[in-house]
Short mmCIF file of C-alpha atoms and ligand atoms in Angstrom, two decimals:
data_model
loop_
_atom_site.label_atom_id
_atom_site.label_comp_id
_atom_site.label_asym_id
_atom_site.label_seq_id
_atom_site.Cartn_x
_atom_site.Cartn_y
_atom_site.Cartn_z
CA UNK A 1 118.07 282.47 -46.54
CA UNK A 2 115.35 280.48 -44.78
CA UNK A 3 115.51 280.71 -41.01
CA UNK A 4 116.58 277.42 -39.50
CA UNK A 5 113.91 276.54 -36.95
CA UNK A 6 116.33 274.38 -34.94
CA UNK A 7 117.91 277.63 -33.77
CA UNK A 8 114.61 278.87 -32.41
CA UNK A 9 115.34 279.15 -28.72
CA UNK A 10 111.75 280.07 -27.81
CA UNK A 11 110.55 276.79 -29.28
CA UNK A 12 113.33 274.88 -27.53
CA UNK A 13 112.51 276.46 -24.16
CA UNK A 14 108.81 275.61 -24.50
CA UNK A 15 109.77 272.07 -25.47
CA UNK A 16 112.04 271.79 -22.41
CA UNK A 17 109.12 272.99 -20.25
CA UNK A 18 106.85 270.24 -21.64
CA UNK A 19 109.64 267.72 -21.12
CA UNK A 20 110.21 268.70 -17.49
CA UNK A 21 106.46 268.55 -16.81
CA UNK A 22 106.35 265.12 -18.50
CA UNK A 23 103.77 266.14 -21.05
CA UNK A 24 103.33 265.09 -24.67
CA UNK A 25 106.65 265.59 -26.50
CA UNK A 26 106.76 263.07 -29.35
CA UNK A 27 104.26 262.42 -32.15
CA UNK A 28 104.53 259.75 -34.85
CA UNK A 29 102.81 260.95 -38.02
CA UNK A 30 101.83 258.69 -40.92
CA UNK A 31 101.58 261.03 -43.87
CA UNK A 32 100.52 258.23 -46.21
CA UNK A 33 100.57 254.44 -46.42
CA UNK A 34 101.80 254.20 -50.00
CA UNK A 35 105.16 252.47 -50.21
CA UNK A 36 107.43 251.34 -53.02
CA UNK A 37 108.88 248.49 -50.89
CA UNK A 38 107.23 245.35 -49.51
CA UNK A 39 109.18 244.88 -46.27
CA UNK A 40 108.65 241.51 -44.58
CA UNK A 41 108.51 243.10 -41.13
CA UNK A 42 105.91 245.77 -42.01
CA UNK A 43 102.31 245.57 -43.26
CA UNK A 44 101.50 249.23 -44.05
CA UNK A 45 101.78 248.41 -47.78
CA UNK A 46 99.12 245.67 -47.47
CA UNK A 47 95.49 245.85 -48.55
CA UNK A 48 94.10 247.05 -45.22
CA UNK A 49 95.95 250.38 -45.61
CA UNK A 50 96.22 250.73 -49.38
CA UNK A 51 93.19 252.97 -49.96
CA UNK A 52 93.57 255.24 -46.94
CA UNK A 53 93.88 258.90 -47.97
CA UNK A 54 97.14 260.79 -47.52
CA UNK A 55 97.47 264.02 -45.53
CA UNK A 56 97.78 267.19 -47.61
CA UNK A 57 100.14 270.10 -46.88
CA UNK A 58 97.10 272.21 -45.91
CA UNK A 59 95.97 269.54 -43.43
CA UNK A 60 99.47 269.29 -42.01
CA UNK A 61 99.44 273.05 -41.39
CA UNK A 62 96.29 272.52 -39.28
CA UNK A 63 98.00 269.65 -37.43
CA UNK A 64 101.02 271.85 -36.74
CA UNK A 65 98.89 274.70 -35.36
CA UNK A 66 96.69 272.44 -33.24
CA UNK A 67 99.57 270.50 -31.72
CA UNK A 68 101.21 273.79 -30.89
CA UNK A 69 98.29 274.51 -28.54
CA UNK A 70 99.80 271.93 -26.19
CA UNK A 71 103.43 272.71 -27.04
CA UNK A 72 106.21 271.94 -29.51
CA UNK A 73 106.66 268.28 -30.37
CA UNK A 74 109.27 266.08 -31.97
CA UNK A 75 107.20 264.99 -34.97
CA UNK A 76 108.46 261.80 -36.58
CA UNK A 77 107.28 261.76 -40.19
CA UNK A 78 106.76 258.24 -41.50
CA UNK A 79 104.36 256.11 -43.44
CA UNK A 80 104.44 254.31 -45.85
CA UNK A 81 107.35 255.97 -47.56
CA UNK A 82 107.21 259.73 -46.83
CA UNK A 83 109.39 260.71 -49.81
CA UNK A 84 106.61 259.48 -52.13
CA UNK A 85 104.45 262.38 -50.93
CA UNK A 86 104.50 265.16 -53.57
CA UNK A 87 104.12 267.92 -50.95
CA UNK A 88 106.75 266.64 -48.51
CA UNK A 89 108.84 269.83 -48.48
CA UNK A 90 105.76 272.01 -47.82
CA UNK A 91 104.71 269.64 -45.07
CA UNK A 92 108.11 269.84 -43.37
CA UNK A 93 107.98 273.63 -43.57
CA UNK A 94 104.52 273.69 -41.95
CA UNK A 95 105.58 271.35 -39.15
CA UNK A 96 108.90 273.15 -38.53
CA UNK A 97 107.06 276.42 -37.86
CA UNK A 98 106.20 275.18 -34.35
CA UNK A 99 107.83 271.77 -33.96
CA UNK A 100 110.93 269.64 -34.60
CA UNK A 101 110.30 267.46 -37.67
CA UNK A 102 112.34 264.28 -38.07
CA UNK A 103 111.81 261.58 -40.71
CA UNK A 104 112.43 257.88 -41.33
CA UNK A 105 112.78 256.82 -44.96
CA UNK A 106 113.99 253.86 -47.01
CA UNK A 107 116.14 256.33 -48.97
CA UNK A 108 115.03 255.15 -52.41
CA UNK A 109 113.83 258.55 -53.67
CA UNK A 110 116.56 260.74 -52.19
CA UNK A 111 118.31 263.26 -54.44
CA UNK A 112 120.62 266.17 -53.58
CA UNK A 113 117.82 268.61 -54.54
CA UNK A 114 115.26 266.94 -52.26
CA UNK A 115 117.76 266.58 -49.40
CA UNK A 116 118.68 270.26 -49.57
CA UNK A 117 115.02 271.34 -49.77
CA UNK A 118 114.04 269.21 -46.78
CA UNK A 119 116.84 270.60 -44.62
CA UNK A 120 116.13 274.17 -45.77
CA UNK A 121 112.48 273.64 -44.84
CA UNK A 122 113.57 272.89 -41.27
CA UNK A 123 114.02 269.12 -41.04
CA UNK A 124 116.02 268.37 -37.90
CA UNK A 125 116.98 264.74 -38.46
CA UNK A 126 116.62 262.08 -41.16
CA UNK A 127 117.15 258.38 -40.50
CA UNK A 128 117.53 255.88 -43.32
CA UNK A 129 116.53 252.27 -42.67
CA UNK A 130 119.23 249.64 -43.19
CA UNK A 131 118.85 246.29 -41.47
CA UNK A 132 121.71 244.20 -42.85
CA UNK A 133 125.32 244.90 -43.81
CA UNK A 134 124.93 242.23 -46.49
CA UNK A 135 123.23 243.94 -49.49
CA UNK A 136 121.47 240.74 -50.57
CA UNK A 137 119.91 240.22 -47.15
CA UNK A 138 118.73 243.83 -46.92
CA UNK A 139 117.26 243.74 -50.44
CA UNK A 140 115.46 240.47 -49.63
CA UNK A 141 114.03 241.84 -46.35
CA UNK A 142 112.72 244.92 -48.20
CA UNK A 143 111.71 242.85 -51.25
CA UNK A 144 113.41 245.50 -53.38
CA UNK A 145 116.51 244.78 -55.48
CA UNK A 146 119.02 247.63 -55.07
CA UNK A 147 117.50 248.79 -51.75
CA UNK A 148 120.84 248.53 -49.93
CA UNK A 149 122.73 250.59 -52.53
CA UNK A 150 119.96 253.22 -52.56
CA UNK A 151 120.00 253.50 -48.76
CA UNK A 152 123.79 253.99 -48.62
CA UNK A 153 123.61 256.56 -51.43
CA UNK A 154 120.80 258.40 -49.61
CA UNK A 155 122.86 258.58 -46.41
CA UNK A 156 125.78 260.11 -48.31
CA UNK A 157 123.55 262.59 -50.14
CA UNK A 158 121.80 263.64 -46.95
CA UNK A 159 124.97 264.08 -44.95
CA UNK A 160 126.47 266.25 -47.70
CA UNK A 161 123.36 268.45 -48.04
CA UNK A 162 122.64 269.48 -44.47
CA UNK A 163 122.21 273.24 -44.12
CA UNK A 164 122.85 273.59 -40.37
CA UNK A 165 125.21 271.67 -38.02
CA UNK A 166 122.31 270.74 -35.73
CA UNK A 167 120.75 268.67 -38.50
CA UNK A 168 121.57 264.99 -38.12
CA UNK A 169 121.65 261.98 -40.43
CA UNK A 170 121.37 258.47 -38.96
CA UNK A 171 121.33 254.92 -40.19
CA UNK A 172 118.58 253.00 -38.33
CA UNK A 173 118.23 249.21 -38.05
CA UNK A 174 115.41 247.04 -36.77
CA UNK A 175 116.95 244.38 -34.51
CA UNK A 176 115.49 240.90 -35.11
CA UNK A 177 116.42 237.23 -34.75
CA UNK A 178 118.94 237.20 -37.61
CA UNK A 179 120.79 240.53 -37.72
CA UNK A 180 122.53 241.15 -34.39
CA UNK A 181 125.83 240.12 -36.00
CA UNK A 182 125.23 242.72 -38.74
CA UNK A 183 125.32 245.64 -36.29
CA UNK A 184 129.11 245.92 -36.03
CA UNK A 185 129.69 245.97 -39.83
CA UNK A 186 126.86 248.54 -40.12
CA UNK A 187 128.55 250.63 -37.45
CA UNK A 188 131.76 250.56 -39.48
CA UNK A 189 129.84 251.81 -42.54
CA UNK A 190 128.52 254.69 -40.41
CA UNK A 191 132.04 255.53 -39.26
CA UNK A 192 133.24 255.61 -42.88
CA UNK A 193 130.40 257.96 -43.81
CA UNK A 194 130.78 260.18 -40.71
CA UNK A 195 127.18 259.60 -39.64
CA UNK A 196 125.57 258.06 -36.55
CA UNK A 197 123.74 254.79 -35.87
CA UNK A 198 120.43 254.11 -34.16
CA UNK A 199 118.33 251.01 -33.78
CA UNK A 200 114.92 249.85 -32.71
CA UNK A 201 113.67 246.48 -31.50
CA UNK A 202 111.38 244.54 -33.86
CA UNK A 203 107.72 244.72 -32.84
CA UNK A 204 105.03 242.18 -33.71
CA UNK A 205 102.24 244.18 -32.10
CA UNK A 206 100.36 245.18 -35.27
CA UNK A 207 98.59 242.54 -37.38
CA UNK A 208 99.77 238.95 -37.14
CA UNK A 209 103.53 238.93 -37.37
CA UNK A 210 105.80 236.13 -36.13
CA UNK A 211 107.94 236.59 -33.01
CA UNK A 212 111.53 237.30 -34.08
CA UNK A 213 113.49 237.87 -30.86
CA UNK A 214 117.28 238.32 -30.98
CA UNK A 215 119.45 236.40 -28.46
CA UNK A 216 118.48 237.02 -24.84
CA UNK A 217 121.86 238.63 -24.04
CA UNK A 218 121.22 241.27 -26.73
CA UNK A 219 121.56 244.13 -24.21
CA UNK A 220 125.05 243.04 -23.15
CA UNK A 221 126.13 242.70 -26.78
CA UNK A 222 124.73 246.09 -27.81
CA UNK A 223 126.16 247.91 -24.78
CA UNK A 224 129.55 246.38 -25.58
CA UNK A 225 129.27 247.66 -29.17
CA UNK A 226 128.25 251.09 -27.92
CA UNK A 227 131.33 251.25 -25.73
CA UNK A 228 133.57 250.47 -28.72
CA UNK A 229 131.84 252.62 -31.37
CA UNK A 230 131.16 256.25 -30.54
CA UNK A 231 128.94 256.55 -33.64
CA UNK A 232 126.45 254.27 -31.91
CA UNK A 233 124.32 257.00 -30.29
CA UNK A 234 121.31 255.04 -28.95
CA UNK A 235 120.73 255.75 -25.25
CA UNK A 236 122.23 253.27 -22.78
CA UNK A 237 118.97 253.28 -20.83
CA UNK A 238 117.19 252.10 -23.98
CA UNK A 239 119.69 249.35 -24.86
CA UNK A 240 119.77 248.08 -21.27
CA UNK A 241 116.15 246.95 -21.47
CA UNK A 242 116.27 244.98 -24.75
CA UNK A 243 116.95 241.73 -22.86
CA UNK A 244 114.06 242.41 -20.49
CA UNK A 245 111.80 243.03 -23.50
CA UNK A 246 112.81 239.64 -24.94
CA UNK A 247 112.61 237.55 -21.79
CA UNK A 248 109.45 239.21 -20.40
CA UNK A 249 107.70 239.79 -23.75
CA UNK A 250 107.86 243.59 -23.50
CA UNK A 251 108.57 246.47 -21.12
CA UNK A 252 106.02 248.14 -18.88
CA UNK A 253 104.51 250.46 -17.97
CA UNK A 254 104.07 252.10 -21.38
CA UNK A 255 103.86 255.91 -21.43
CA UNK A 256 102.15 256.33 -24.79
CA UNK A 257 99.22 258.71 -24.49
CA UNK A 258 101.06 260.70 -21.86
CA UNK A 259 104.43 261.48 -23.45
CA UNK A 260 103.96 260.26 -27.01
CA UNK A 261 101.18 259.42 -29.43
CA UNK A 262 100.37 258.66 -33.05
CA UNK A 263 98.51 260.60 -35.75
CA UNK A 264 97.40 258.61 -38.80
CA UNK A 265 96.78 259.80 -42.35
CA UNK A 266 93.17 260.72 -41.49
CA UNK A 267 94.13 262.85 -38.48
CA UNK A 268 93.11 260.30 -35.85
CA UNK A 269 95.13 260.38 -32.65
CA UNK A 270 95.90 257.04 -31.02
CA UNK A 271 98.22 255.81 -28.29
CA UNK A 272 100.64 254.35 -30.80
CA UNK A 273 101.23 253.15 -34.35
CA UNK A 274 100.05 249.65 -33.39
CA UNK A 275 96.66 250.85 -32.08
CA UNK A 276 95.22 252.65 -35.10
CA UNK A 277 91.77 251.17 -34.46
CA UNK A 278 91.21 252.94 -31.12
CA UNK A 279 91.36 256.75 -31.61
CA UNK A 280 91.20 259.26 -28.77
CA UNK A 281 89.91 261.87 -31.21
CA UNK A 282 90.46 263.52 -34.56
CA UNK A 283 92.74 266.53 -34.84
CA UNK A 284 90.58 268.19 -37.53
CA UNK A 285 87.29 267.99 -35.66
CA UNK A 286 88.08 267.78 -31.94
CA UNK A 287 89.39 270.25 -29.39
CA UNK A 288 93.10 269.65 -28.70
CA UNK A 289 92.73 269.84 -24.91
CA UNK A 290 89.90 267.28 -25.04
CA UNK A 291 92.04 264.96 -27.15
CA UNK A 292 94.95 265.40 -24.74
CA UNK A 293 92.68 264.49 -21.81
CA UNK A 294 91.32 261.42 -23.61
CA UNK A 295 94.85 260.30 -24.54
CA UNK A 296 95.81 260.48 -20.86
CA UNK A 297 92.72 258.47 -19.90
CA UNK A 298 93.66 255.83 -22.47
CA UNK A 299 97.23 255.85 -21.16
CA UNK A 300 96.03 255.19 -17.59
CA UNK A 301 93.79 252.31 -18.74
CA UNK A 302 96.42 250.77 -21.06
CA UNK A 303 97.84 247.44 -19.83
CA UNK A 304 99.92 246.91 -23.02
CA UNK A 305 103.69 246.38 -22.57
CA UNK A 306 104.26 244.45 -25.76
CA UNK A 307 106.99 246.42 -27.54
CA UNK A 308 110.27 248.19 -26.86
CA UNK A 309 110.60 250.32 -29.98
CA UNK A 310 112.94 253.31 -30.10
CA UNK A 311 110.22 255.99 -30.15
CA UNK A 312 108.99 255.06 -26.68
CA UNK A 313 112.29 253.57 -25.47
CA UNK A 314 114.30 256.76 -25.95
CA UNK A 315 111.70 259.14 -24.48
CA UNK A 316 110.93 256.84 -21.53
CA UNK A 317 114.62 256.26 -20.75
CA UNK A 318 115.12 260.03 -20.57
CA UNK A 319 111.99 260.70 -18.52
CA UNK A 320 111.84 257.67 -16.24
CA UNK A 321 115.18 255.82 -16.67
CA UNK A 322 117.19 254.72 -13.65
CA UNK A 323 120.29 256.78 -14.54
CA UNK A 324 118.93 260.07 -15.96
CA UNK A 325 122.35 261.78 -16.17
CA UNK A 326 123.84 258.95 -18.21
CA UNK A 327 120.89 259.07 -20.61
CA UNK A 328 121.14 262.85 -20.83
CA UNK A 329 124.81 262.51 -21.70
CA UNK A 330 123.92 260.01 -24.44
CA UNK A 331 121.11 262.30 -25.63
CA UNK A 332 123.67 265.10 -25.97
CA UNK A 333 125.76 262.83 -28.22
CA UNK A 334 122.65 261.87 -30.18
CA UNK A 335 121.78 265.50 -30.91
CA UNK A 336 125.02 267.47 -30.70
CA UNK A 337 125.93 269.58 -33.76
CA UNK A 338 128.12 268.01 -36.45
CA UNK A 339 130.08 270.55 -38.55
CA UNK A 340 128.58 270.96 -42.02
CA UNK A 341 131.57 269.70 -43.95
CA UNK A 342 132.62 267.46 -41.09
CA UNK A 343 132.03 263.99 -39.70
CA UNK A 344 130.54 262.87 -36.39
C1 SAM B 401 107.24 251.88 -41.09
S1 SAM B 401 108.75 252.51 -41.67
C2 SAM B 401 108.26 253.94 -42.60
C3 SAM B 401 109.42 254.69 -43.19
C4 SAM B 401 110.09 254.09 -44.41
N1 SAM B 401 109.21 253.53 -45.37
C5 SAM B 401 111.19 253.11 -44.03
O1 SAM B 401 111.14 251.97 -44.47
O2 SAM B 401 112.12 253.51 -43.33
C6 SAM B 401 109.48 253.29 -40.20
C7 SAM B 401 110.51 252.43 -39.50
O3 SAM B 401 109.86 251.32 -38.90
C8 SAM B 401 110.66 250.18 -39.08
N2 SAM B 401 109.81 248.99 -38.96
C9 SAM B 401 109.06 248.39 -39.91
N3 SAM B 401 108.43 247.32 -39.40
C10 SAM B 401 108.79 247.24 -38.10
C11 SAM B 401 108.49 246.33 -37.05
N4 SAM B 401 107.67 245.29 -37.21
N5 SAM B 401 109.03 246.56 -35.82
C12 SAM B 401 109.86 247.62 -35.63
N6 SAM B 401 110.19 248.50 -36.58
C13 SAM B 401 109.67 248.31 -37.81
C14 SAM B 401 111.26 250.40 -40.46
O4 SAM B 401 112.40 249.61 -40.70
C15 SAM B 401 111.60 251.87 -40.39
O5 SAM B 401 112.87 252.05 -39.82
#
């Protein structure tokens, strides 16, 4: 039996120490840019990224060790589509040695064998993207016929193949101008499946994407839904600021570089996924403490407040939110164990 890293109390205590000292605790990692979908809201499948190399399992082992020099991280594995990487299970195992790997996927490649292997390797949480309750709308947004059905199937497979109650399976939606009304039907699907629901606000910060803001009272609507659906586990502190992000064009100050950062498929560390052209260093060639210092310098000089995506929104609500106890309570719901054969 493979030890489940989520039970590693030493790692959890070190993580809590970093959290209390407001250090780096969350890393987004693009393993590769290859993707089998052509989502209208994303451009990682476009020409500019197509020929970038992917990270190997050996390189990810180096990343895991080097990040551990500054403490355990929540490492969000993305891309591109991470399940297209042939060494994904090895990569998760390498990251889980010191960190808490989580993953976002479109669900298209999920099988019971892969789901089991990923959880056995130490994956803590997997979120499957689903933006519309109407299958046709979701398939059109992803430019992939059958994407909706694949995503629902993946959620069921994943939930049934967890190997430890602390491992969580979420549906995650990007909130835009045309899908706020889809959230309640999506929440009902989550309830039927016994899984939980997260969301993130659409960002136009990378490339040249159109603005797609939902209605300005989006926070009130989402908080109302959260009150009525316990499967909706996004933090209240995060949801409360959606309307501000819409009316003010973002939320500031941004704490990327201090509490979170991005690593791309070449090992470059940047403030965030939308700033890939301005690295603070490379994890394979530079000293980790030097990179950490440079990330903090970039954080202090960063005027950007353009997005309110869930990676920064959740961490910042916990660290700097107005009602820390309420957010902590929500965080407990977001991460509490779900019995292996049970439902949330
Ligand atoms: C870039 S994708 C990579 C993982 C995987 N291919 C997927 O589709 O879930 C990671 C997450 O970002 C979301 N996303 C894509 N474009 C976005 C945008 N412009 N703003 C906010 N989130 C976005 C996706 O829906 C997905 O939930």
